[in-house]
Amino acid sequence: MMKFCNQILCLSLVLSLSMTTLSFAQTCSKYKFSSNNVFDSCNDLPFLDSFLHYTYDSSTGSLHIAYRHTKLTSGKWVAWAVNPTSTGMVGAQAIVAYPQSDGTVRVYTSPIKSYQTSLQEGDLSFNVSGLSATYQNNELVVLASLKLSQDLGNGGTINTVWQDGSMSGNSPLAHPTSGNNVRSMSTLNLVSGVSAAAGGAGGSSKLRKRNIHGILNAVSWGIMMPLGAIIARYLRVAKSADPAWFYIHVFCQASAYIVGVAGWATGLKLGGDSPGIQYSTHRAIGIALFSLATVQVFAMFLRPKPEHKHRLYWNIYHHTIGYTIIILGVVNVFKGLEILSPKKEWKNAYIGIIVALAVVATLLEAFTWYVVIKRRKLEAKTTQHGTSNGARSQYA
């Protein structure tokens, strides 16, 4: 069983190296605009069903673009932006568009000054002309010409951001802060056409940290903790396993705590690196988990001996906190999966593991009660037989 815990711990390290890579197959090159516009280059953007077509004149700094967002339902807004100062949202110079109820499309410019933006209309830090947009067959196309300065071009490389979100009447609402909506950033070299995750290695590093954070916490709080509880509850029934079950239980839970603290620390680092993006429920549960688990660890040093009169109360406390940690851990893993929005196979795999642990626990629970009841009956017969023999010998 201890070897099994070690294997799970190693599995977390192996899984953390299995990161999803971006695919940039150029299907956009086959697209033909109804307005007969022709562009020199295009990029299939990796998220949000979007495409960018463009023509860049390095001698004048002119950039003519067509941003396409497909599979767009009504009641949605889209935006494409150039960020002259960083790779994120704040500082982005955006073009926003959304279909209106009369069939027309409103399109305008909006400088993003904070994470709490309401996408108000305003002038950008560079000139924009030829702004127009169309919406048909669930595809919104934005056309514009940008006059980029030499500094902004930075050798032909720009930081781009694209987004979508819901509408409330004629007012854009905040976009989702999870899944692909927090990944839709890239750098684009307008000369070579090479596109990469925003910030180059920095962007991929952040995504890697998010994946590692999720895997560490799923393995520790969501798998190893429940496994350790199963070991403690059911292995102890076998008298031959005493006290080995206790040390295996402690090893498994201590390993889960160490891995969990590492995952918790990466979460804090991610939060610090992502100002303005908050997952309040996930964060609150994470803090509660760390606090309860830390108390549980230190409470082990105050564990009374089995014959102590206060041992019963300590057991009640220990079991209550332990099962609370397990429930919160599993819940928070699912919260994390909602935030990361990984491939469906990852969520299905975790559900499969939890179901397997639940089935094993159910079977072991039934077997445990069978053993306990049988053992009690045997002890009762032994006691009764001993009493009967004592009575006969007394009056013989």
CSV table of C-alpha atoms in Angstrom, one decimal:
chain,number,residue,atom,x,y,z
A,1,MET,CA,0.0,0.0,0.0
A,2,MET,CA,2.9,2.4,0.8
A,3,LYS,CA,4.3,1.5,-2.6
A,4,PHE,CA,0.9,2.4,-4.2
A,5,CYS,CA,1.1,5.9,-2.5
A,6,ASN,CA,4.6,6.3,-3.9
A,7,GLN,CA,3.4,5.4,-7.4
A,8,ILE,CA,0.6,8.0,-7.1
A,9,LEU,CA,3.1,10.7,-6.0
A,10,CYS,CA,5.4,9.8,-9.0
A,11,LEU,CA,2.3,9.9,-11.3
A,12,SER,CA,1.7,13.5,-10.4
A,13,LEU,CA,5.2,14.4,-11.6
A,14,VAL,CA,4.8,12.5,-14.8
A,15,LEU,CA,1.4,14.1,-15.5
A,16,SER,CA,2.8,17.6,-14.8
A,17,LEU,CA,5.0,17.2,-17.9
A,18,SER,CA,2.0,16.3,-20.1
A,19,MET,CA,1.1,19.8,-21.3
A,20,THR,CA,-1.2,20.6,-24.2
A,21,THR,CA,0.6,22.3,-27.1
A,22,LEU,CA,-1.0,24.8,-29.4
A,23,SER,CA,-1.8,23.9,-33.0
A,24,PHE,CA,-1.5,26.6,-35.7
A,25,ALA,CA,-2.8,24.9,-38.8
A,26,GLN,CA,-3.5,27.6,-41.4
A,27,THR,CA,-7.1,26.9,-42.4
A,28,CYS,CA,-7.7,30.7,-42.6
A,29,SER,CA,-5.8,30.8,-45.9
A,30,LYS,CA,-8.7,29.1,-47.7
A,31,TYR,CA,-11.2,31.8,-46.6
A,32,LYS,CA,-12.7,34.2,-49.1
A,33,PHE,CA,-14.3,37.5,-48.0
A,34,SER,CA,-17.7,38.4,-49.5
A,35,SER,CA,-16.3,42.0,-49.9
A,36,ASN,CA,-13.5,40.6,-52.0
A,37,ASN,CA,-10.9,41.9,-49.6
A,38,VAL,CA,-7.5,40.2,-49.9
A,39,PHE,CA,-4.8,40.0,-47.3
A,40,ASP,CA,-1.2,39.0,-47.5
A,41,SER,CA,-1.2,36.8,-44.4
A,42,CYS,CA,-3.4,35.2,-41.8
A,43,ASN,CA,-3.3,33.3,-38.6
A,44,ASP,CA,-5.6,30.7,-37.1
A,45,LEU,CA,-5.8,32.0,-33.5
A,46,PRO,CA,-5.6,29.1,-31.0
A,47,PHE,CA,-8.6,30.0,-28.9
A,48,LEU,CA,-12.2,31.3,-29.2
A,49,ASP,CA,-12.8,30.2,-32.8
A,50,SER,CA,-11.1,33.2,-34.1
A,51,PHE,CA,-8.9,34.2,-37.1
A,52,LEU,CA,-6.8,37.2,-38.1
A,53,HIS,CA,-6.1,38.3,-41.6
A,54,TYR,CA,-3.7,41.2,-42.2
A,55,THR,CA,-1.5,43.1,-44.6
A,56,TYR,CA,1.4,45.0,-43.1
A,57,ASP,CA,3.5,47.8,-44.7
A,58,SER,CA,6.7,48.1,-42.7
A,59,SER,CA,7.7,51.3,-44.5
A,60,THR,CA,4.7,53.2,-43.3
A,61,GLY,CA,3.6,51.2,-40.2
A,62,SER,CA,0.2,50.6,-41.7
A,63,LEU,CA,-1.6,47.4,-40.7
A,64,HIS,CA,-4.9,46.4,-42.4
A,65,ILE,CA,-6.7,43.7,-40.6
A,66,ALA,CA,-9.8,41.5,-40.7
A,67,TYR,CA,-10.7,39.8,-37.4
A,68,ARG,CA,-13.1,36.9,-37.7
A,69,HIS,CA,-14.9,35.3,-34.8
A,70,THR,CA,-16.9,32.2,-35.8
A,71,LYS,CA,-19.6,30.2,-34.0
A,72,LEU,CA,-20.9,33.4,-32.4
A,73,THR,CA,-24.4,33.4,-31.0
A,74,SER,CA,-26.6,36.5,-30.7
A,75,GLY,CA,-26.2,38.5,-27.5
A,76,LYS,CA,-22.4,38.4,-27.6
A,77,TRP,CA,-19.6,40.9,-28.1
A,78,VAL,CA,-16.2,40.4,-29.5
A,79,ALA,CA,-12.9,42.3,-29.3
A,80,TRP,CA,-9.5,42.3,-30.9
A,81,ALA,CA,-6.7,44.5,-29.6
A,82,VAL,CA,-3.1,45.5,-29.9
A,83,ASN,CA,-1.3,46.1,-26.5
A,84,PRO,CA,1.7,48.4,-27.0
A,85,THR,CA,2.9,48.1,-23.4
A,86,SER,CA,2.5,44.5,-22.3
A,87,THR,CA,1.1,41.1,-23.2
A,88,GLY,CA,-2.0,41.3,-21.0
A,89,MET,CA,-5.4,43.0,-21.0
A,90,VAL,CA,-4.5,46.3,-19.3
A,91,GLY,CA,-3.2,48.7,-21.8
A,92,ALA,CA,-4.7,47.0,-24.8
A,93,GLN,CA,-6.1,49.2,-27.6
A,94,ALA,CA,-9.2,47.3,-28.6
A,95,ILE,CA,-11.7,47.2,-31.4
A,96,VAL,CA,-15.1,46.1,-30.0
A,97,ALA,CA,-18.1,44.9,-32.0
A,98,TYR,CA,-21.5,43.3,-31.4
A,99,PRO,CA,-24.6,42.6,-33.4
A,100,GLN,CA,-27.6,44.7,-32.6
A,101,SER,CA,-31.3,43.8,-32.6
A,102,ASP,CA,-32.0,45.7,-35.9
A,103,GLY,CA,-29.5,43.5,-37.7
A,104,THR,CA,-26.7,46.0,-37.9
A,105,VAL,CA,-23.4,45.7,-36.1
A,106,ARG,CA,-22.0,48.3,-33.8
A,107,VAL,CA,-18.2,48.6,-34.0
A,108,TYR,CA,-16.0,51.1,-32.1
A,109,THR,CA,-12.6,51.6,-30.4
A,110,SER,CA,-12.0,51.2,-26.7
A,111,PRO,CA,-8.8,51.7,-24.7
A,112,ILE,CA,-8.5,49.2,-21.8
A,113,LYS,CA,-7.2,51.0,-18.7
A,114,SER,CA,-8.1,48.4,-16.0
A,115,TYR,CA,-9.5,44.9,-15.4
A,116,GLN,CA,-12.8,46.5,-14.4
A,117,THR,CA,-13.4,48.0,-17.8
A,118,SER,CA,-16.9,48.3,-19.2
A,119,LEU,CA,-15.5,48.6,-22.8
A,120,GLN,CA,-16.5,52.3,-23.1
A,121,GLU,CA,-15.9,53.9,-26.4
A,122,GLY,CA,-12.7,56.1,-26.7
A,123,ASP,CA,-9.8,57.0,-28.9
A,124,LEU,CA,-6.8,54.6,-29.1
A,125,SER,CA,-3.1,55.5,-28.8
A,126,PHE,CA,-2.8,55.1,-32.6
A,127,ASN,CA,-5.0,56.1,-35.5
A,128,VAL,CA,-7.7,53.7,-36.7
A,129,SER,CA,-9.6,54.2,-40.0
A,130,GLY,CA,-11.9,52.2,-42.3
A,131,LEU,CA,-13.6,50.6,-39.3
A,132,SER,CA,-16.6,48.4,-40.2
A,133,ALA,CA,-18.1,45.1,-39.3
A,134,THR,CA,-20.6,42.5,-40.6
A,135,TYR,CA,-22.4,39.6,-38.9
A,136,GLN,CA,-24.0,36.7,-40.8
A,137,ASN,CA,-24.1,32.9,-40.4
A,138,ASN,CA,-22.9,33.2,-36.8
A,139,GLU,CA,-19.7,34.8,-38.0
A,140,LEU,CA,-18.7,38.4,-37.1
A,141,VAL,CA,-16.0,40.1,-39.2
A,142,VAL,CA,-14.3,43.3,-38.2
A,143,LEU,CA,-12.3,45.3,-40.8
A,144,ALA,CA,-9.9,48.1,-39.8
A,145,SER,CA,-6.7,49.9,-40.8
A,146,LEU,CA,-4.2,50.7,-38.0
A,147,LYS,CA,-1.4,53.2,-38.2
A,148,LEU,CA,1.3,51.8,-36.0
A,149,SER,CA,4.3,53.8,-34.9
A,150,GLN,CA,7.8,52.5,-35.3
A,151,ASP,CA,8.2,51.9,-31.6
A,152,LEU,CA,4.9,50.1,-31.5
A,153,GLY,CA,5.9,47.8,-34.3
A,154,ASN,CA,9.0,46.8,-32.4
A,155,GLY,CA,10.7,45.2,-35.4
A,156,GLY,CA,7.3,44.0,-36.7
A,157,THR,CA,6.2,42.2,-33.5
A,158,ILE,CA,3.1,43.2,-31.7
A,159,ASN,CA,1.2,41.9,-28.7
A,160,THR,CA,-2.4,40.9,-29.5
A,161,VAL,CA,-5.4,40.1,-27.4
A,162,TRP,CA,-8.9,38.9,-28.5
A,163,GLN,CA,-12.0,38.2,-26.4
A,164,ASP,CA,-15.7,37.6,-26.3
A,165,GLY,CA,-18.4,37.9,-23.8
A,166,SER,CA,-22.1,38.4,-23.2
A,167,MET,CA,-24.3,41.4,-23.6
A,168,SER,CA,-26.8,43.0,-21.3
A,169,GLY,CA,-29.0,45.0,-23.6
A,170,ASN,CA,-26.5,47.3,-25.3
A,171,SER,CA,-23.9,47.0,-22.6
A,172,PRO,CA,-21.0,44.5,-22.8
A,173,LEU,CA,-20.6,42.4,-19.7
A,174,ALA,CA,-17.3,41.1,-18.3
A,175,HIS,CA,-15.9,38.2,-20.2
A,176,PRO,CA,-15.4,34.8,-18.5
A,177,THR,CA,-12.2,34.6,-16.3
A,178,SER,CA,-11.5,31.0,-16.9
A,179,GLY,CA,-10.6,28.5,-19.7
A,180,ASN,CA,-9.8,29.9,-23.2
A,181,ASN,CA,-10.8,33.4,-22.3
A,182,VAL,CA,-7.7,33.8,-20.1
A,183,ARG,CA,-5.5,32.2,-22.8
A,184,SER,CA,-6.5,34.4,-25.8
A,185,MET,CA,-3.2,36.3,-26.1
A,186,SER,CA,-0.3,36.1,-28.4
A,187,THR,CA,2.6,37.9,-30.0
A,188,LEU,CA,2.6,38.3,-33.7
A,189,ASN,CA,5.5,39.1,-36.0
A,190,LEU,CA,3.9,41.0,-38.8
A,191,VAL,CA,6.9,40.5,-41.1
A,192,SER,CA,7.5,36.8,-40.7
A,193,GLY,CA,3.9,35.9,-39.7
A,194,VAL,CA,5.1,33.8,-36.7
A,195,SER,CA,2.7,33.8,-33.8
A,196,ALA,CA,3.4,32.5,-30.3
A,197,ALA,CA,1.8,32.4,-26.9
A,198,ALA,CA,1.8,35.8,-25.2
A,199,GLY,CA,5.1,36.6,-23.7
A,200,GLY,CA,6.9,33.8,-25.5
A,201,ALA,CA,8.3,31.5,-22.8
A,202,GLY,CA,6.6,33.5,-20.1
A,203,GLY,CA,3.1,32.8,-21.5
A,204,SER,CA,3.7,29.1,-21.8
A,205,SER,CA,5.4,29.1,-18.4
A,206,LYS,CA,2.2,30.6,-16.9
A,207,LEU,CA,0.1,27.9,-18.5
A,208,ARG,CA,2.5,25.3,-17.3
A,209,LYS,CA,2.2,26.6,-13.8
A,210,ARG,CA,-1.6,26.4,-14.0
A,211,ASN,CA,-1.5,22.8,-15.2
A,212,ILE,CA,1.0,21.8,-12.5
A,213,HIS,CA,-1.1,23.6,-9.8
A,214,GLY,CA,-4.1,21.6,-11.0
A,215,ILE,CA,-2.4,18.3,-11.1
A,216,LEU,CA,-0.6,18.6,-7.8
A,217,ASN,CA,-3.9,19.5,-6.0
A,218,ALA,CA,-5.9,16.9,-7.8
A,219,VAL,CA,-3.5,14.2,-6.8
A,220,SER,CA,-3.0,15.3,-3.2
A,221,TRP,CA,-6.3,16.7,-1.9
A,222,GLY,CA,-8.5,14.8,-4.5
A,223,ILE,CA,-6.9,11.3,-4.6
A,224,MET,CA,-4.2,10.7,-1.9
A,225,MET,CA,-6.3,12.1,1.0
A,226,PRO,CA,-9.3,9.9,0.2
A,227,LEU,CA,-6.9,6.9,-0.3
A,228,GLY,CA,-5.3,7.5,3.1
A,229,ALA,CA,-8.7,7.6,4.8
A,230,ILE,CA,-9.6,4.3,3.1
A,231,ILE,CA,-6.4,2.7,4.4
A,232,ALA,CA,-7.0,3.9,8.0
A,233,ARG,CA,-10.7,2.8,8.1
A,234,TYR,CA,-10.4,-0.6,6.5
A,235,LEU,CA,-6.9,-1.9,6.8
A,236,ARG,CA,-7.0,-1.7,10.6
A,237,VAL,CA,-9.8,-4.4,10.6
A,238,ALA,CA,-7.1,-7.0,10.0
A,239,LYS,CA,-5.4,-7.6,13.3
A,240,SER,CA,-2.2,-8.7,11.6
A,241,ALA,CA,-2.0,-5.2,10.0
A,242,ASP,CA,-1.6,-3.5,13.4
A,243,PRO,CA,0.3,-1.2,13.7
A,244,ALA,CA,1.4,-1.2,10.0
A,245,TRP,CA,-1.9,0.4,8.9
A,246,PHE,CA,-1.2,3.4,11.1
A,247,TYR,CA,2.2,4.1,9.6
A,248,ILE,CA,1.0,3.6,6.0
A,249,HIS,CA,-1.9,6.0,6.8
A,250,VAL,CA,0.4,8.6,8.2
A,251,PHE,CA,2.8,8.3,5.3
A,252,CYS,CA,0.0,8.6,2.7
A,253,GLN,CA,-1.6,11.6,4.4
A,254,ALA,CA,1.7,13.3,5.1
A,255,SER,CA,2.7,12.9,1.4
A,256,ALA,CA,-0.6,14.3,0.3
A,257,TYR,CA,-0.2,17.3,2.6
A,258,ILE,CA,3.3,18.0,1.3
A,259,VAL,CA,2.2,17.7,-2.4
A,260,GLY,CA,-0.9,19.8,-1.5
A,261,VAL,CA,1.1,22.6,0.1
A,262,ALA,CA,3.2,22.7,-3.1
A,263,GLY,CA,0.0,23.0,-5.2
A,264,TRP,CA,-1.3,25.6,-2.8
A,265,ALA,CA,1.9,27.6,-3.1
A,266,THR,CA,1.7,27.6,-6.9
A,267,GLY,CA,-1.9,28.8,-6.6
A,268,LEU,CA,-0.7,31.8,-4.6
A,269,LYS,CA,2.0,32.5,-7.1
A,270,LEU,CA,-0.5,32.4,-10.0
A,271,GLY,CA,-2.9,34.7,-8.1
A,272,GLY,CA,0.0,37.2,-7.6
A,273,ASP,CA,0.9,37.0,-11.3
A,274,SER,CA,-2.7,37.6,-12.4
A,275,PRO,CA,-4.0,40.8,-10.8
A,276,GLY,CA,-7.7,41.4,-11.5
A,277,ILE,CA,-8.5,37.8,-12.1
A,278,GLN,CA,-10.0,36.2,-9.0
A,279,TYR,CA,-11.7,32.9,-8.4
A,280,SER,CA,-13.2,33.6,-5.0
A,281,THR,CA,-14.8,30.3,-4.2
A,282,HIS,CA,-11.9,28.2,-5.4
A,283,ARG,CA,-9.5,30.5,-3.5
A,284,ALA,CA,-11.6,30.3,-0.3
A,285,ILE,CA,-11.9,26.5,-0.3
A,286,GLY,CA,-8.1,26.3,-1.0
A,287,ILE,CA,-7.3,28.4,2.1
A,288,ALA,CA,-9.8,26.4,4.2
A,289,LEU,CA,-8.2,23.2,3.0
A,290,PHE,CA,-4.6,24.3,3.8
A,291,SER,CA,-5.7,25.6,7.3
A,292,LEU,CA,-7.7,22.5,8.3
A,293,ALA,CA,-4.9,20.2,7.0
A,294,THR,CA,-2.3,22.1,8.9
A,295,VAL,CA,-4.3,21.9,12.1
A,296,GLN,CA,-4.8,18.2,11.5
A,297,VAL,CA,-1.0,17.6,11.1
A,298,PHE,CA,-0.2,19.4,14.3
A,299,ALA,CA,-3.0,17.7,16.2
A,300,MET,CA,-1.2,14.4,15.6
A,301,PHE,CA,1.4,15.5,18.2
A,302,LEU,CA,-1.5,15.9,20.8
A,303,ARG,CA,-3.0,12.5,20.1
A,304,PRO,CA,-3.9,10.8,23.5
A,305,LYS,CA,-3.1,7.2,24.0
A,306,PRO,CA,-5.9,4.7,23.2
A,307,GLU,CA,-6.8,4.1,26.9
A,308,HIS,CA,-6.8,7.9,27.7
A,309,LYS,CA,-10.3,9.2,28.8
A,310,HIS,CA,-10.1,12.0,26.2
A,311,ARG,CA,-9.2,9.8,23.3
A,312,LEU,CA,-12.9,9.4,22.2
A,313,TYR,CA,-13.2,13.2,21.8
A,314,TRP,CA,-9.9,13.4,19.9
A,315,ASN,CA,-11.2,10.6,17.5
A,316,ILE,CA,-14.4,12.6,16.9
A,317,TYR,CA,-12.4,15.7,16.1
A,318,HIS,CA,-9.9,13.8,13.9
A,319,HIS,CA,-12.5,12.1,11.9
A,320,THR,CA,-14.7,15.2,11.5
A,321,ILE,CA,-11.8,17.3,10.2
A,322,GLY,CA,-10.5,14.5,8.1
A,323,TYR,CA,-13.7,13.9,6.2
A,324,THR,CA,-14.3,17.6,5.8
A,325,ILE,CA,-10.9,17.9,4.1
A,326,ILE,CA,-11.7,15.1,1.8
A,327,ILE,CA,-15.1,16.6,0.8
A,328,LEU,CA,-13.7,20.1,0.3
A,329,GLY,CA,-10.7,18.6,-1.6
A,330,VAL,CA,-12.9,16.8,-4.1
A,331,VAL,CA,-15.2,19.8,-4.5
A,332,ASN,CA,-12.3,22.1,-5.2
A,333,VAL,CA,-10.7,19.8,-7.7
A,334,PHE,CA,-13.9,20.1,-9.8
A,335,LYS,CA,-13.9,23.9,-9.3
A,336,GLY,CA,-10.3,23.9,-10.6
A,337,LEU,CA,-11.3,21.8,-13.6
A,338,GLU,CA,-14.0,24.4,-14.4
A,339,ILE,CA,-11.4,27.1,-14.3
A,340,LEU,CA,-8.7,25.3,-16.3
A,341,SER,CA,-11.2,23.9,-18.8
A,342,PRO,CA,-8.9,21.1,-19.9
A,343,LYS,CA,-9.8,18.4,-22.5
A,344,LYS,CA,-12.9,16.4,-21.4
A,345,GLU,CA,-10.7,13.3,-21.0
A,346,TRP,CA,-9.0,14.9,-17.9
A,347,LYS,CA,-12.3,15.5,-16.1
A,348,ASN,CA,-13.6,12.0,-17.1
A,349,ALA,CA,-10.3,10.5,-15.8
A,350,TYR,CA,-10.7,12.2,-12.4
A,351,ILE,CA,-14.4,11.2,-12.2
A,352,GLY,CA,-13.4,7.6,-12.9
A,353,ILE,CA,-10.8,7.6,-10.1
A,354,ILE,CA,-13.3,9.1,-7.6
A,355,VAL,CA,-15.9,6.5,-8.6
A,356,ALA,CA,-13.4,3.7,-8.3
A,357,LEU,CA,-12.4,4.9,-4.8
A,358,ALA,CA,-16.1,5.1,-3.9
A,359,VAL,CA,-16.8,1.6,-5.1
A,360,VAL,CA,-13.7,0.2,-3.3
A,361,ALA,CA,-14.8,2.0,-0.1
A,362,THR,CA,-18.4,0.7,-0.4
A,363,LEU,CA,-17.2,-2.9,-0.9
A,364,LEU,CA,-14.7,-2.6,2.0
A,365,GLU,CA,-17.3,-1.1,4.2
A,366,ALA,CA,-19.6,-4.1,3.6
A,367,PHE,CA,-16.8,-6.5,4.2
A,368,THR,CA,-15.7,-4.7,7.3
A,369,TRP,CA,-19.1,-4.9,8.9
A,370,TYR,CA,-19.3,-8.6,7.9
A,371,VAL,CA,-15.9,-9.2,9.6
A,372,VAL,CA,-16.8,-7.2,12.7
A,373,ILE,CA,-20.2,-8.8,13.2
A,374,LYS,CA,-18.8,-12.3,12.7
A,375,ARG,CA,-16.0,-11.5,15.1
A,376,ARG,CA,-18.4,-10.2,17.8
A,377,LYS,CA,-20.6,-13.3,17.4
A,378,LEU,CA,-17.5,-15.5,17.8
A,379,GLU,CA,-16.4,-13.6,20.9
A,380,ALA,CA,-19.9,-13.8,22.4
A,381,LYS,CA,-20.0,-17.6,21.9
A,382,THR,CA,-16.5,-17.9,23.4
A,383,THR,CA,-17.5,-15.8,26.4
A,384,GLN,CA,-20.8,-17.8,26.8
A,385,HIS,CA,-18.9,-21.1,26.5
A,386,GLY,CA,-16.4,-20.0,29.1
A,387,THR,CA,-19.1,-18.9,31.5
A,388,SER,CA,-21.0,-22.1,31.1
A,389,ASN,CA,-17.8,-24.2,31.8
A,390,GLY,CA,-17.1,-22.1,34.9
A,391,ALA,CA,-20.6,-22.7,36.3
A,392,ARG,CA,-20.4,-26.4,35.8
A,393,SER,CA,-17.1,-26.7,37.4
A,394,GLN,CA,-18.3,-24.7,40.4
A,395,TYR,CA,-21.2,-27.0,41.1
A,396,ALA,CA,-19.5,-30.2,40.0
